[in-house]
Short mmCIF file of C-alpha atoms in Angstrom, two decimals:
data_model
loop_
_atom_site.label_atom_id
_atom_site.label_comp_id
_atom_site.label_asym_id
_atom_site.label_seq_id
_atom_site.Cartn_x
_atom_site.Cartn_y
_atom_site.Cartn_z
CA MET A 1 116.89 88.81 95.04
CA ASN A 2 115.29 88.03 98.48
CA LYS A 3 111.87 86.51 99.07
CA ASN A 4 110.03 89.88 99.69
CA THR A 5 111.34 91.36 96.45
CA LYS A 6 110.20 88.38 94.46
CA ILE A 7 106.71 88.59 96.09
CA ASN A 8 106.50 92.41 95.41
CA ALA A 9 107.58 91.89 91.77
CA LEU A 10 104.91 89.11 91.27
CA LEU A 11 102.18 91.28 92.92
CA LEU A 12 103.17 94.08 90.67
CA LEU A 13 102.92 91.90 87.55
CA VAL A 14 99.43 90.65 88.72
CA VAL A 15 98.16 94.20 89.14
CA ALA A 16 99.55 95.23 85.73
CA ALA A 17 97.98 92.15 84.13
CA LEU A 18 94.59 93.00 85.78
CA ALA A 19 94.83 96.46 84.26
CA VAL A 20 95.97 95.44 80.82
CA LEU A 21 94.14 92.21 80.06
CA PRO A 22 90.63 93.64 79.77
CA LEU A 23 91.87 96.08 77.19
CA ALA A 24 94.05 93.58 75.36
CA LEU A 25 91.34 90.93 75.23
CA GLY A 26 88.69 93.41 74.03
CA LEU A 27 86.23 92.68 76.83
CA GLY A 28 84.45 95.99 76.42
CA ASP A 29 83.93 95.77 72.67
CA GLY A 30 80.41 96.24 71.43
CA GLN A 31 79.25 98.32 74.41
CA GLU A 32 78.42 101.97 74.36
CA GLU A 33 80.39 102.59 77.55
CA PRO A 34 82.65 99.56 77.96
CA PHE A 35 84.00 100.22 81.37
CA ALA A 36 81.26 102.09 83.07
CA GLY A 37 81.07 101.96 86.81
CA ALA A 38 78.89 99.61 88.84
CA ASP A 39 76.48 102.39 89.73
CA ALA A 40 75.79 103.21 86.11
CA GLN A 41 75.29 99.51 85.24
CA ALA A 42 73.04 98.99 88.19
CA GLU A 43 70.97 101.92 87.16
CA THR A 44 70.72 100.61 83.62
CA ALA A 45 69.58 97.17 84.85
CA ILE A 46 67.00 98.60 87.21
CA THR A 47 65.44 100.79 84.48
CA GLU A 48 65.26 97.75 82.24
CA ILE A 49 63.66 95.51 84.86
CA ALA A 50 61.25 98.09 86.41
CA PRO A 51 60.83 101.28 84.23
CA ALA A 52 58.51 102.85 86.71
CA TYR A 53 60.98 102.64 89.67
CA GLU A 54 61.52 105.85 91.54
CA PRO A 55 64.68 106.32 93.56
CA TRP A 56 64.26 106.84 97.29
CA PHE A 57 66.44 109.96 97.39
CA SER A 58 68.58 112.12 95.17
CA PRO A 59 72.21 112.92 95.28
CA LEU A 60 73.27 116.02 97.26
CA TYR A 61 75.64 117.06 94.51
CA GLU A 62 75.40 115.91 90.86
CA PRO A 63 78.80 116.43 88.97
CA PRO A 64 78.34 118.31 85.73
CA SER A 65 80.02 115.45 83.69
CA GLY A 66 81.41 111.99 83.98
CA GLU A 67 84.96 113.32 83.82
CA VAL A 68 84.41 115.46 86.95
CA GLU A 69 82.77 112.47 88.72
CA SER A 70 85.77 110.34 87.83
CA ALA A 71 88.17 113.04 89.12
CA LEU A 72 86.23 113.37 92.42
CA PHE A 73 86.38 109.63 92.83
CA ALA A 74 90.13 109.52 92.08
CA LEU A 75 90.65 112.37 94.61
CA GLN A 76 88.67 110.45 97.22
CA ALA A 77 90.80 107.35 96.60
CA ALA A 78 94.00 109.28 96.81
CA LEU A 79 92.96 110.92 100.11
CA GLY A 80 92.01 107.57 101.52
CA ALA A 81 95.35 106.08 100.48
CA GLY A 82 97.23 109.10 102.01
CA VAL A 83 95.40 108.71 105.35
CA LEU A 84 96.16 104.93 105.47
CA ALA A 85 99.83 105.51 104.43
CA TYR A 86 100.13 108.26 107.19
CA TYR A 87 98.61 105.94 109.75
CA PHE A 88 100.80 103.05 109.00
CA GLY A 89 103.97 105.30 108.79
CA VAL A 90 103.24 106.83 112.25
CA ARG A 91 102.55 103.34 113.69
CA ARG A 92 105.84 102.01 112.26
CA GLY A 93 107.72 105.14 113.50
CA ARG A 94 106.38 104.69 117.13
CA ARG A 95 107.24 101.00 117.06
CA GLN A 96 110.78 101.76 115.92
CA GLY A 97 111.16 104.48 118.52
CA GLU A 98 110.00 102.21 121.26
CA LEU A 99 112.49 99.48 120.15
CA ARG A 100 115.34 102.00 120.10
CA ALA A 101 114.35 103.28 123.61
CA ALA A 102 114.25 99.76 124.95
CA ALA A 103 117.62 98.96 123.36
CA ARG A 104 119.16 102.10 124.99
CA GLN A 105 117.79 101.08 128.38
CA ASP A 106 119.11 97.60 128.01
CA GLY A 107 122.60 99.03 127.19
CA GLY A 108 122.47 97.92 123.65
CA GLY A 109 124.29 101.00 122.45
CA THR A 110 123.49 104.54 121.52
CA GLY A 111 124.40 104.59 117.85
CA PRO A 112 122.01 105.43 115.09
CA GLY A 113 121.19 101.75 114.37
CA ALA A 114 121.05 100.60 117.94
CA GLY A 115 117.39 99.57 117.86
CA GLU A 116 117.60 97.74 114.63
CA SER A 117 119.29 94.57 116.07
CA ALA A 118 116.56 94.51 118.83
CA ALA A 119 113.86 94.89 116.15
CA ARG A 120 115.30 91.97 114.21
CA ARG A 121 115.31 89.80 117.39
CA ASN A 122 111.60 90.47 117.98
#
């Protein structure tokens, strides 16, 4: 197992622990909505501190339920992750293409893995 594989496995374990530990330790016990979002918690805190507070504006779209709101948030997160993955994939592909083209110009070969040795040197 190389160093990168060990680091990736450790990061995966940390993420899994962050997801499971709050549930296993019962951190949300005794609350009506134990894992409500920060917006809902902030709204509750504001109404407790200043009951007469009036918001400056209202949302353009109010989802019919919390489940729909969660689904829309998950969709937004998935789209953002997809855009980032596409960007990094295109960037890596361009870099690999440039390295292969440079290797061909230097006479490093024309095989399918010709640019890989040049990439490792850089």
